mmCIF file of C-alpha atoms in Angstrom:
data_model
loop_
_atom_site.group_PDB
_atom_site.id
_atom_site.type_symbol
_atom_site.label_atom_id
_atom_site.label_comp_id
_atom_site.label_asym_id
_atom_site.label_seq_id
_atom_site.Cartn_x
_atom_site.Cartn_y
_atom_site.Cartn_z
ATOM 1 C CA MET A 26 0.212 -0.028 0.015
ATOM 2 C CA ALA A 27 1.356 3.259 -0.957
ATOM 3 C CA GLU A 28 2.216 5.587 2.284
ATOM 4 C CA THR A 29 -0.384 8.135 0.862
ATOM 5 C CA ALA A 30 -3.057 5.527 1.145
ATOM 6 C CA VAL A 31 -3.096 5.760 4.998
ATOM 7 C CA LYS A 32 -2.590 9.338 5.583
ATOM 8 C CA ILE A 33 -4.477 10.967 8.480
ATOM 9 C CA ASN A 34 -7.574 12.995 8.308
ATOM 10 C CA SER A 35 -7.030 15.974 10.491
ATOM 11 C CA LYS A 36 -10.918 16.369 10.906
ATOM 12 C CA SER A 37 -11.954 12.832 11.549
ATOM 13 C CA ASN A 38 -8.772 11.302 12.895
ATOM 14 C CA GLU A 39 -9.393 8.423 10.879
ATOM 15 C CA PHE A 40 -7.094 6.959 7.835
ATOM 16 C CA GLU A 41 -8.186 7.348 4.586
ATOM 17 C CA GLY A 42 -8.079 4.767 1.824
ATOM 18 C CA VAL A 43 -8.065 1.798 4.086
ATOM 19 C CA ARG A 44 -11.245 -0.365 3.165
ATOM 20 C CA LEU A 45 -13.205 -2.169 5.476
ATOM 21 C CA GLU A 46 -11.901 -5.658 4.993
ATOM 22 C CA LYS A 47 -8.440 -4.504 5.758
ATOM 23 C CA LYS A 48 -9.398 -2.787 8.732
ATOM 24 C CA LEU A 49 -11.120 -6.126 9.667
ATOM 25 C CA VAL A 50 -7.879 -8.120 9.545
ATOM 26 C CA LEU A 51 -6.179 -5.111 11.456
ATOM 27 C CA GLY A 52 -9.012 -5.517 14.093
ATOM 28 C CA ILE A 53 -8.326 -9.320 14.151
ATOM 29 C CA GLN A 54 -4.827 -8.495 15.056
ATOM 30 C CA HIS A 55 -5.698 -6.373 18.012
ATOM 31 C CA VAL A 56 -7.823 -9.093 19.080
ATOM 32 C CA LEU A 57 -5.065 -11.559 19.132
ATOM 33 C CA ALA A 58 -2.860 -9.306 21.217
ATOM 34 C CA MET A 59 -5.450 -8.738 23.963
ATOM 35 C CA PHE A 60 -7.229 -11.994 24.103
ATOM 36 C CA GLY A 61 -4.745 -14.173 26.139
ATOM 37 C CA ALA A 62 -4.410 -11.355 28.920
ATOM 38 C CA THR A 63 -8.468 -10.784 28.914
ATOM 39 C CA VAL A 64 -9.251 -14.312 29.361
ATOM 40 C CA LEU A 65 -6.403 -15.030 31.889
ATOM 41 C CA VAL A 66 -7.776 -12.922 34.480
ATOM 42 C CA PRO A 67 -11.180 -14.622 34.592
ATOM 43 C CA LEU A 68 -9.449 -18.109 34.492
ATOM 44 C CA LEU A 69 -7.363 -17.017 37.731
ATOM 45 C CA THR A 70 -10.329 -15.552 39.591
ATOM 46 C CA GLY A 71 -13.372 -17.714 38.628
ATOM 47 C CA LEU A 72 -14.996 -15.036 36.730
ATOM 48 C CA ASN A 73 -16.503 -16.196 33.063
ATOM 49 C CA PRO A 74 -14.193 -15.676 30.272
ATOM 50 C CA ALA A 75 -17.051 -15.162 27.637
ATOM 51 C CA VAL A 76 -18.288 -12.264 30.076
ATOM 52 C CA ALA A 77 -14.770 -10.940 30.247
ATOM 53 C CA LEU A 78 -14.668 -10.604 26.469
ATOM 54 C CA PHE A 79 -18.156 -9.048 26.325
ATOM 55 C CA ALA A 80 -17.074 -6.621 29.060
ATOM 56 C CA ALA A 81 -14.006 -5.710 27.295
ATOM 57 C CA GLY A 82 -15.625 -4.978 23.769
ATOM 58 C CA CYS A 83 -18.477 -3.076 25.463
ATOM 59 C CA GLY A 84 -16.091 -1.407 27.698
ATOM 60 C CA THR A 85 -13.890 -0.304 24.698
ATOM 61 C CA LEU A 86 -16.964 1.119 22.584
ATOM 62 C CA LEU A 87 -18.081 3.018 25.773
ATOM 63 C CA PHE A 88 -14.659 4.408 26.380
ATOM 64 C CA HIS A 89 -14.333 5.496 22.543
ATOM 65 C CA PHE A 90 -17.779 7.105 22.745
ATOM 66 C CA VAL A 91 -16.668 9.302 26.068
ATOM 67 C CA THR A 92 -13.225 10.192 24.472
ATOM 68 C CA LYS A 93 -14.816 11.363 21.272
ATOM 69 C CA ASN A 94 -13.247 8.399 19.283
ATOM 70 C CA LYS A 95 -10.065 10.025 19.421
ATOM 71 C CA VAL A 96 -7.974 7.680 21.630
ATOM 72 C CA PRO A 97 -6.968 4.488 19.743
ATOM 73 C CA VAL A 98 -6.815 2.039 22.719
ATOM 74 C CA PHE A 99 -8.391 -1.244 23.899
ATOM 75 C CA LEU A 100 -9.591 -1.912 27.297
ATOM 76 C CA GLY A 101 -9.344 -5.360 28.681
ATOM 77 C CA SER A 102 -9.185 -7.133 32.243
ATOM 78 C CA SER A 103 -7.113 -5.649 34.842
ATOM 79 C CA PHE A 104 -4.567 -7.615 36.426
ATOM 80 C CA ALA A 105 -4.337 -5.342 39.576
ATOM 81 C CA PHE A 106 -7.579 -6.691 40.899
ATOM 82 C CA ILE A 107 -6.720 -10.366 40.844
ATOM 83 C CA PRO A 108 -5.547 -10.707 44.375
ATOM 84 C CA VAL A 109 -8.541 -8.674 45.915
ATOM 85 C CA ILE A 110 -11.044 -10.603 43.922
ATOM 86 C CA GLN A 111 -9.674 -13.851 44.961
ATOM 87 C CA MET A 112 -9.696 -12.648 48.592
ATOM 88 C CA VAL A 113 -13.243 -11.597 48.356
ATOM 89 C CA ASP A 114 -14.403 -14.764 46.903
ATOM 90 C CA LYS A 115 -12.785 -16.612 49.755
ATOM 91 C CA ALA A 116 -13.881 -14.508 52.511
ATOM 92 C CA TYR A 117 -17.442 -13.930 51.414
ATOM 93 C CA GLY A 118 -18.469 -16.882 49.505
ATOM 94 C CA GLY A 119 -19.068 -15.446 46.248
ATOM 95 C CA LEU A 120 -17.778 -13.478 43.183
ATOM 96 C CA GLU A 121 -20.852 -11.410 43.358
ATOM 97 C CA TYR A 122 -19.432 -9.418 46.158
ATOM 98 C CA ALA A 123 -16.132 -8.863 44.176
ATOM 99 C CA GLN A 124 -18.437 -7.432 41.443
ATOM 100 C CA GLY A 125 -19.989 -4.914 43.981
ATOM 101 C CA GLY A 126 -16.522 -3.881 44.731
ATOM 102 C CA ILE A 127 -15.351 -3.196 41.123
ATOM 103 C CA VAL A 128 -18.811 -1.124 40.669
ATOM 104 C CA VAL A 129 -17.613 0.951 43.348
ATOM 105 C CA ALA A 130 -14.183 1.267 42.068
ATOM 106 C CA GLY A 131 -15.618 2.334 38.697
ATOM 107 C CA LEU A 132 -17.571 5.080 40.495
ATOM 108 C CA LEU A 133 -14.407 6.034 42.360
ATOM 109 C CA TYR A 134 -12.708 6.471 39.061
ATOM 110 C CA VAL A 135 -15.669 8.713 37.733
ATOM 111 C CA ILE A 136 -15.253 10.862 40.858
ATOM 112 C CA LEU A 137 -11.521 11.257 40.132
ATOM 113 C CA SER A 138 -12.338 12.372 36.452
ATOM 114 C CA ALA A 139 -14.369 15.117 37.832
ATOM 115 C CA ILE A 140 -11.381 16.227 39.973
ATOM 116 C CA VAL A 141 -9.222 16.330 36.886
ATOM 117 C CA LYS A 142 -11.770 18.214 35.166
ATOM 118 C CA ILE A 143 -12.074 20.835 37.783
ATOM 119 C CA PHE A 144 -8.486 21.483 38.061
ATOM 120 C CA GLY A 145 -7.560 20.914 34.598
ATOM 121 C CA ALA A 146 -5.190 18.571 32.445
ATOM 122 C CA ASP A 147 -2.270 21.092 32.538
ATOM 123 C CA THR A 148 -2.059 21.205 36.247
ATOM 124 C CA ILE A 149 -1.975 17.433 36.136
ATOM 125 C CA LYS A 150 0.565 17.295 33.454
ATOM 126 C CA SER A 151 3.023 19.639 35.210
ATOM 127 C CA PHE A 152 3.615 16.797 37.505
ATOM 128 C CA LEU A 153 4.498 14.587 34.832
ATOM 129 C CA PRO A 154 7.162 15.827 32.724
ATOM 130 C CA PRO A 155 9.365 13.533 30.377
ATOM 131 C CA VAL A 156 11.778 12.902 33.013
ATOM 132 C CA VAL A 157 9.229 11.252 34.913
ATOM 133 C CA THR A 158 6.821 9.912 32.203
ATOM 134 C CA GLY A 159 9.902 8.302 30.216
ATOM 135 C CA PRO A 160 11.042 6.109 32.995
ATOM 136 C CA MET A 161 7.473 5.281 34.083
ATOM 137 C CA ILE A 162 6.896 4.099 30.512
ATOM 138 C CA ILE A 163 10.148 2.143 30.628
ATOM 139 C CA VAL A 164 9.005 0.347 33.759
ATOM 140 C CA ILE A 165 5.689 -0.689 32.436
ATOM 141 C CA GLY A 166 7.426 -2.503 29.610
ATOM 142 C CA LEU A 167 10.211 -3.957 31.762
ATOM 143 C CA ASN A 168 7.822 -5.256 34.444
ATOM 144 C CA LEU A 169 5.900 -7.111 31.604
ATOM 145 C CA SER A 170 9.148 -8.833 30.386
ATOM 146 C CA PRO A 171 9.421 -11.614 32.897
ATOM 147 C CA VAL A 172 5.764 -12.838 31.682
ATOM 148 C CA ALA A 173 7.177 -12.663 28.188
ATOM 149 C CA ILE A 174 10.425 -14.678 29.320
ATOM 150 C CA ARG A 175 8.241 -17.380 31.092
ATOM 151 C CA MET A 176 5.972 -17.703 28.220
ATOM 152 C CA ALA A 177 8.567 -17.923 25.513
ATOM 153 C CA ALA A 178 10.552 -20.429 27.632
ATOM 154 C CA SER A 179 7.705 -23.033 27.364
ATOM 155 C CA HIS A 180 9.493 -23.516 24.045
ATOM 156 C CA TRP A 181 12.048 -21.308 22.598
ATOM 157 C CA GLY A 182 12.014 -22.894 19.048
ATOM 158 C CA VAL A 183 8.552 -21.651 18.417
ATOM 159 C CA ALA A 184 9.042 -18.274 20.130
ATOM 160 C CA VAL A 185 11.965 -17.888 18.066
ATOM 161 C CA ILE A 186 10.074 -18.634 14.892
ATOM 162 C CA VAL A 187 7.372 -16.137 15.853
ATOM 163 C CA VAL A 188 9.873 -13.339 16.715
ATOM 164 C CA LEU A 189 11.522 -14.043 13.342
ATOM 165 C CA THR A 190 8.290 -14.117 11.413
ATOM 166 C CA VAL A 191 7.470 -10.544 12.971
ATOM 167 C CA MET A 192 10.760 -9.148 12.163
ATOM 168 C CA ALA A 193 10.588 -10.209 8.499
ATOM 169 C CA VAL A 194 7.313 -8.944 8.080
ATOM 170 C CA SER A 195 7.931 -5.691 9.647
ATOM 171 C CA ILE A 196 10.977 -4.956 7.725
ATOM 172 C CA PHE A 197 10.689 -6.961 4.259
ATOM 173 C CA ALA A 198 7.113 -7.050 3.671
ATOM 174 C CA LYS A 199 5.329 -5.084 1.083
ATOM 175 C CA GLY A 200 1.954 -3.152 0.955
ATOM 176 C CA PHE A 201 -0.705 -4.121 3.158
ATOM 177 C CA PHE A 202 1.049 -7.222 4.668
ATOM 178 C CA LYS A 203 3.622 -4.863 6.104
ATOM 179 C CA LEU A 204 0.811 -3.817 8.529
ATOM 180 C CA LEU A 205 0.292 -7.502 9.663
ATOM 181 C CA PRO A 206 3.344 -8.646 11.582
ATOM 182 C CA ILE A 207 1.665 -9.465 14.806
ATOM 183 C CA LEU A 208 -0.951 -11.529 13.122
ATOM 184 C CA SER A 209 1.505 -13.272 10.729
ATOM 185 C CA GLY A 210 3.725 -14.360 13.535
ATOM 186 C CA VAL A 211 0.736 -15.915 15.381
ATOM 187 C CA VAL A 212 -0.283 -17.812 12.362
ATOM 188 C CA VAL A 213 3.304 -18.993 11.415
ATOM 189 C CA GLY A 214 4.045 -19.709 14.901
ATOM 190 C CA TYR A 215 0.497 -21.742 15.418
ATOM 191 C CA ILE A 216 1.460 -23.837 12.324
ATOM 192 C CA ALA A 217 5.064 -24.406 13.396
ATOM 193 C CA ALA A 218 3.636 -25.574 16.922
ATOM 194 C CA SER A 219 0.974 -27.866 15.118
ATOM 195 C CA PHE A 220 3.864 -29.646 13.464
ATOM 196 C CA LEU A 221 5.721 -29.876 16.767
ATOM 197 C CA GLY A 222 2.546 -31.647 18.301
ATOM 198 C CA LEU A 223 2.107 -28.691 20.862
ATOM 199 C CA VAL A 224 -1.393 -27.749 19.991
ATOM 200 C CA ASP A 225 -4.275 -29.651 21.609
ATOM 201 C CA VAL A 226 -7.743 -29.389 19.671
ATOM 202 C CA SER A 227 -9.775 -31.331 22.003
ATOM 203 C CA ALA A 228 -11.120 -28.097 23.468
ATOM 204 C CA ILE A 229 -12.442 -27.062 20.110
ATOM 205 C CA GLN A 230 -14.407 -30.388 19.747
ATOM 206 C CA GLN A 231 -16.008 -29.973 23.173
ATOM 207 C CA ALA A 232 -17.030 -26.467 23.019
ATOM 208 C CA SER A 233 -20.498 -25.340 21.772
ATOM 209 C CA VAL A 234 -21.059 -23.488 18.565
ATOM 210 C CA ILE A 235 -22.979 -20.805 20.025
ATOM 211 C CA GLN A 236 -23.352 -19.915 23.651
ATOM 212 C CA MET A 237 -24.786 -16.890 25.732
ATOM 213 C CA PRO A 238 -22.183 -15.423 28.233
ATOM 214 C CA GLN A 239 -23.311 -16.452 31.789
ATOM 215 C CA PHE A 240 -24.205 -12.683 33.160
ATOM 216 C CA THR A 241 -24.345 -12.340 36.984
ATOM 217 C CA PHE A 242 -25.423 -9.473 38.976
ATOM 218 C CA PRO A 243 -23.366 -7.772 41.661
ATOM 219 C CA LYS A 244 -23.978 -8.060 45.600
ATOM 220 C CA PHE A 245 -22.457 -4.942 47.850
ATOM 221 C CA ASN A 246 -20.889 -5.587 50.993
ATOM 222 C CA LEU A 247 -18.939 -2.978 53.024
ATOM 223 C CA GLY A 248 -16.060 -5.295 53.888
ATOM 224 C CA ALA A 249 -15.699 -6.503 50.108
ATOM 225 C CA ILE A 250 -15.925 -3.025 48.730
ATOM 226 C CA ALA A 251 -12.996 -2.074 51.455
ATOM 227 C CA LEU A 252 -11.011 -4.812 49.983
ATOM 228 C CA ILE A 253 -11.454 -3.785 46.402
ATOM 229 C CA ALA A 254 -12.104 0.043 46.180
ATOM 230 C CA PRO A 255 -8.537 1.034 47.283
ATOM 231 C CA ILE A 256 -6.904 -0.476 44.068
ATOM 232 C CA VAL A 257 -8.143 2.429 42.474
ATOM 233 C CA ALA A 258 -5.335 4.281 44.110
ATOM 234 C CA VAL A 259 -2.979 1.813 42.001
ATOM 235 C CA VAL A 260 -4.532 1.725 38.596
ATOM 236 C CA PHE A 261 -5.105 5.278 38.501
ATOM 237 C CA MET A 262 -1.239 5.817 38.074
ATOM 238 C CA GLU A 263 -1.317 2.732 35.782
ATOM 239 C CA HIS A 264 -4.072 4.636 33.712
ATOM 240 C CA VAL A 265 -1.760 8.021 33.557
ATOM 241 C CA GLY A 266 0.995 5.842 32.373
ATOM 242 C CA ASP A 267 -0.867 3.894 29.873
ATOM 243 C CA ILE A 268 -2.393 7.170 28.344
ATOM 244 C CA THR A 269 1.025 8.787 28.319
ATOM 245 C CA THR A 270 2.616 5.539 26.550
ATOM 246 C CA ASN A 271 -0.264 5.574 24.009
ATOM 247 C CA GLY A 272 -0.096 9.242 23.298
ATOM 248 C CA ALA A 273 3.990 8.853 22.935
ATOM 249 C CA VAL A 274 3.210 6.139 20.274
ATOM 250 C CA VAL A 275 0.570 8.074 18.418
ATOM 251 C CA GLY A 276 2.278 11.414 18.610
ATOM 252 C CA LYS A 277 -0.588 13.254 20.308
ATOM 253 C CA ASP A 278 -1.344 14.781 23.683
ATOM 254 C CA PHE A 279 -4.354 12.912 24.782
ATOM 255 C CA PHE A 280 -4.227 14.782 28.247
ATOM 256 C CA LYS A 281 -5.287 17.706 26.414
ATOM 257 C CA ASP A 282 -7.666 16.424 23.497
ATOM 258 C CA PRO A 283 -10.019 14.803 24.458
ATOM 259 C CA GLY A 284 -8.685 15.328 27.799
ATOM 260 C CA LEU A 285 -7.448 13.172 30.832
ATOM 261 C CA HIS A 286 -10.915 13.559 32.547
ATOM 262 C CA ARG A 287 -12.475 11.790 29.640
ATOM 263 C CA THR A 288 -9.945 8.864 29.589
ATOM 264 C CA LEU A 289 -10.816 8.544 33.161
ATOM 265 C CA LEU A 290 -14.278 8.614 32.899
ATOM 266 C CA GLY A 291 -14.254 6.184 30.067
ATOM 267 C CA ASP A 292 -11.996 3.644 32.136
ATOM 268 C CA GLY A 293 -14.255 4.213 35.003
ATOM 269 C CA LEU A 294 -17.786 3.554 33.215
ATOM 270 C CA ALA A 295 -16.109 0.658 31.585
ATOM 271 C CA THR A 296 -15.069 -0.839 34.929
ATOM 272 C CA LEU A 297 -18.558 0.224 36.289
ATOM 273 C CA LEU A 298 -20.272 -1.887 33.391
ATOM 274 C CA ALA A 299 -17.990 -4.832 33.698
ATOM 275 C CA GLY A 300 -18.957 -5.268 37.431
ATOM 276 C CA MET A 301 -22.580 -5.164 36.720
ATOM 277 C CA ILE A 302 -22.580 -7.948 34.378
ATOM 278 C CA GLY A 303 -19.886 -10.233 36.138
ATOM 279 C CA GLY A 304 -16.697 -9.241 34.240
ATOM 280 C CA PRO A 305 -13.230 -8.176 35.639
ATOM 281 C CA ALA A 306 -12.326 -4.507 35.939
ATOM 282 C CA ASN A 307 -11.099 -3.177 32.668
ATOM 283 C CA THR A 308 -8.153 -1.180 31.885
ATOM 284 C CA THR A 309 -6.307 0.354 28.981
ATOM 285 C CA TYR A 310 -4.014 -2.446 27.362
ATOM 286 C CA GLY A 311 -0.400 -1.900 26.772
ATOM 287 C CA GLU A 312 -0.654 -5.068 24.446
ATOM 288 C CA ASN A 313 -2.570 -3.166 22.186
ATOM 289 C CA THR A 314 -0.469 0.134 22.136
ATOM 290 C CA GLY A 315 2.586 -2.211 21.363
ATOM 291 C CA VAL A 316 0.508 -3.199 18.293
ATOM 292 C CA LEU A 317 0.338 0.302 17.432
ATOM 293 C CA ALA A 318 3.874 0.768 17.629
ATOM 294 C CA VAL A 319 4.700 -2.070 15.300
ATOM 295 C CA THR A 320 2.367 -1.396 12.737
ATOM 296 C CA LYS A 321 2.214 2.552 12.796
ATOM 297 C CA VAL A 322 -1.497 2.273 11.931
ATOM 298 C CA TYR A 323 -3.116 4.633 14.605
ATOM 299 C CA ASP A 324 -6.841 4.684 13.330
ATOM 300 C CA PRO A 325 -9.117 4.425 16.449
ATOM 301 C CA SER A 326 -12.124 2.791 14.295
ATOM 302 C CA ILE A 327 -9.764 -0.325 14.181
ATOM 303 C CA LEU A 328 -9.867 -0.759 17.784
ATOM 304 C CA ARG A 329 -13.796 -0.208 17.703
ATOM 305 C CA ILE A 330 -13.752 -3.046 15.304
ATOM 306 C CA ALA A 331 -11.693 -5.431 17.356
ATOM 307 C CA ALA A 332 -14.223 -4.308 20.297
ATOM 308 C CA CYS A 333 -17.023 -5.606 18.063
ATOM 309 C CA ILE A 334 -15.097 -9.005 17.293
ATOM 310 C CA ALA A 335 -14.705 -9.451 20.910
ATOM 311 C CA ILE A 336 -18.345 -9.049 21.397
ATOM 312 C CA GLY A 337 -19.001 -11.505 18.647
ATOM 313 C CA LEU A 338 -16.424 -13.987 20.090
ATOM 314 C CA SER A 339 -18.053 -13.836 23.449
ATOM 315 C CA PHE A 340 -20.972 -15.650 21.937
ATOM 316 C CA ILE A 341 -18.921 -18.196 19.648
ATOM 317 C CA GLY A 342 -17.716 -21.005 21.867
ATOM 318 C CA LYS A 343 -15.744 -23.045 19.230
ATOM 319 C CA PHE A 344 -13.991 -19.800 18.160
ATOM 320 C CA GLY A 345 -12.943 -18.959 21.562
ATOM 321 C CA ALA A 346 -11.680 -22.460 22.264
ATOM 322 C CA MET A 347 -9.521 -22.459 19.111
ATOM 323 C CA ILE A 348 -8.061 -19.215 20.353
ATOM 324 C CA GLN A 349 -7.282 -20.618 23.618
ATOM 325 C CA THR A 350 -5.424 -23.502 22.000
ATOM 326 C CA ILE A 351 -2.647 -20.990 20.748
ATOM 327 C CA PRO A 352 0.379 -22.546 22.689
ATOM 328 C CA THR A 353 1.812 -20.515 25.289
ATOM 329 C CA ALA A 354 5.267 -20.164 23.346
ATOM 330 C CA VAL A 355 3.600 -18.473 20.370
ATOM 331 C CA MET A 356 2.160 -15.861 22.629
ATOM 332 C CA GLY A 357 5.439 -15.526 24.313
ATOM 333 C CA GLY A 358 7.359 -14.733 21.200
ATOM 334 C CA ILE A 359 4.608 -11.855 20.503
ATOM 335 C CA SER A 360 5.065 -10.569 23.821
ATOM 336 C CA LEU A 361 8.730 -10.271 23.531
ATOM 337 C CA ILE A 362 8.190 -7.885 20.834
ATOM 338 C CA LEU A 363 5.103 -6.116 22.215
ATOM 339 C CA PHE A 364 6.494 -5.531 25.858
ATOM 340 C CA GLY A 365 9.839 -4.490 24.574
ATOM 341 C CA MET A 366 8.235 -2.099 22.317
ATOM 342 C CA ILE A 367 6.792 -0.625 25.096
ATOM 343 C CA ALA A 368 9.897 -0.033 27.012
ATOM 344 C CA SER A 369 11.700 1.453 24.119
ATOM 345 C CA ILE A 370 9.028 3.990 23.709
ATOM 346 C CA GLY A 371 9.793 5.055 27.176
ATOM 347 C CA MET A 372 13.555 5.553 26.140
ATOM 348 C CA ARG A 373 12.246 7.594 23.110
ATOM 349 C CA THR A 374 10.368 9.932 25.300
ATOM 350 C CA VAL A 375 13.320 10.819 27.314
ATOM 351 C CA ALA A 376 15.426 11.350 24.169
ATOM 352 C CA GLU A 377 12.607 13.743 22.469
ATOM 353 C CA GLY A 378 12.184 15.385 25.897
ATOM 354 C CA ASN A 379 16.019 16.475 25.748
ATOM 355 C CA ILE A 380 16.297 15.628 29.272
ATOM 356 C CA ASP A 381 19.842 16.684 30.431
ATOM 357 C CA PHE A 382 21.281 13.736 32.475
ATOM 358 C CA THR A 383 24.345 15.603 33.455
ATOM 359 C CA ASP A 384 21.893 17.078 35.979
ATOM 360 C CA ASN A 385 21.837 15.409 39.171
ATOM 361 C CA ARG A 386 18.296 16.300 39.662
ATOM 362 C CA ASN A 387 17.184 14.431 36.525
ATOM 363 C CA LEU A 388 19.442 11.572 37.327
ATOM 364 C CA ILE A 389 17.904 11.135 41.110
ATOM 365 C CA ILE A 390 14.264 11.166 39.565
ATOM 366 C CA ALA A 391 14.836 8.819 36.813
ATOM 367 C CA SER A 392 16.982 6.306 39.200
ATOM 368 C CA LEU A 393 14.221 6.256 41.883
ATOM 369 C CA ILE A 394 11.588 5.561 39.305
ATOM 370 C CA LEU A 395 13.559 2.830 37.376
ATOM 371 C CA VAL A 396 14.707 0.899 40.673
ATOM 372 C CA LEU A 397 11.451 1.389 42.831
ATOM 373 C CA GLY A 398 9.339 0.459 39.588
ATOM 374 C CA ILE A 399 11.238 -2.628 38.860
ATOM 375 C CA GLY A 400 12.705 -3.443 42.287
ATOM 376 C CA THR A 401 9.447 -3.554 44.159
ATOM 377 C CA THR A 402 8.021 -5.856 41.675
ATOM 378 C CA VAL A 403 10.746 -8.319 41.707
ATOM 379 C CA VAL A 404 11.541 -8.566 45.360
ATOM 380 C CA THR A 405 9.225 -10.914 47.275
ATOM 381 C CA ASP A 406 10.989 -12.157 50.294
ATOM 382 C CA VAL A 407 10.972 -8.656 52.208
ATOM 383 C CA PRO A 408 8.211 -6.333 52.892
ATOM 384 C CA VAL A 409 8.155 -3.543 50.448
ATOM 385 C CA GLY A 410 5.941 -0.921 49.128
ATOM 386 C CA ILE A 411 3.410 1.374 50.722
ATOM 387 C CA THR A 412 0.446 -0.223 52.609
ATOM 388 C CA ILE A 413 -2.926 0.723 51.641
ATOM 389 C CA THR A 414 -4.986 -1.710 53.432
ATOM 390 C CA GLU A 415 -3.814 -4.978 55.131
ATOM 391 C CA ASN A 416 -4.086 -6.729 51.888
ATOM 392 C CA ALA A 417 -3.175 -3.948 49.364
ATOM 393 C CA LYS A 418 0.153 -2.368 48.622
ATOM 394 C CA LEU A 419 1.375 0.407 46.372
ATOM 395 C CA THR A 420 4.359 -1.476 44.451
ATOM 396 C CA GLY A 421 5.824 -1.287 40.931
ATOM 397 C CA LEU A 422 4.811 1.464 38.546
ATOM 398 C CA SER A 423 2.444 3.171 41.251
ATOM 399 C CA LEU A 424 4.802 3.402 43.878
ATOM 400 C CA ALA A 425 7.502 4.527 41.349
ATOM 401 C CA ALA A 426 5.008 7.219 39.839
ATOM 402 C CA ILE A 427 4.266 8.535 43.044
ATOM 403 C CA VAL A 428 7.986 8.812 44.272
ATOM 404 C CA GLY A 429 9.005 10.360 40.787
ATOM 405 C CA ILE A 430 6.054 12.733 40.791
ATOM 406 C CA VAL A 431 6.876 13.933 44.585
ATOM 407 C CA SER A 432 10.829 14.193 43.583
ATOM 408 C CA ASN A 433 10.153 16.286 40.505
ATOM 409 C CA LYS A 434 8.193 18.696 42.673
ATOM 410 C CA LEU A 435 10.312 18.945 45.680
ATOM 411 C CA LEU A 436 13.942 19.101 43.897
ATOM 412 C CA PRO A 437 14.781 22.600 43.148
ATOM 413 C CA VAL A 438 15.342 23.144 39.306
ATOM 414 C CA GLN A 439 18.897 24.486 38.616
ATOM 415 C CA LYS A 440 19.090 27.827 37.103
#
């Protein structure tokens, strides 16, 4: 495809010249990127994977509506809520009480969006200069890297085939196929894994063709809410980091347009909806931001197509089963590219921000963010982090972001 065929229309923020069938294929690529993580959360917590897909699709469409269709993100299941959902289920004898906590968490997000609206995005952004946001984005990517390594290590041969395929398509492919490195990697990796006997199709044979997602309604208990609601303090900083990352990839300031208050509102309403029907809390997905970085196609309508596909998949039992037969090593190979791309974007943010690292102030801020963001995630044999409740702590990106923001405000700027 000629480069001029995918130029951005400044008024509609859509890519001209990309036919619907090609957008559909690009949408499928985004579905493949988010699918594993989105269904993993319900599998770990006991929630229904089909409902999680439905909630992710509807939540993404709701987010796009609230953000005026300007932000190319996909919302999927949040990993931050896994431990508290498990605790609520065990303590109160039902996931419905966890749903109630997720609904309240969504409402808190809505309140936070109003606070941002009142004080303005510029005030918020003054706390997040490139010396803070760059290392934060690096932490996001590097914290995901152990997951990619563990997945790829299940069969390094297949993972390497996937990586080489993505590299080859990204560099040597021509026309439209150059936009499909992730999908190509998954297809080639799946075929290779099949020849090696790593694909088990029994789940496809046993699954129903059409099935209705098993929606459930929330129940509310103050104790359960007290366990889940504080996680909003964690995912708020993750949201800021994700929107910063997405904006860095696309080359736009989404803090200003459509506004951080709108992205927060969209995330909150999506989480509220998920809690109401039995899905896990939603969050903006770095996996799909990685796809944007690789393909360099930033059309938000493609993400909405992916959302509609996810909703459709929630009703198709056999297709969902087929996707779940993709070997871990295949997804590991994809993750090596996507998660590394996010960390690289963080380095680009630092470079483009012209940060002077001969200035000790900048060195200290970046050092604290990197060490706290990565170290508190890796270290598990000593108590680290800031305790919110008995069962919830600020660690990883959230702790690093808080320390980085405070340090940036407290340390004087040398004239």
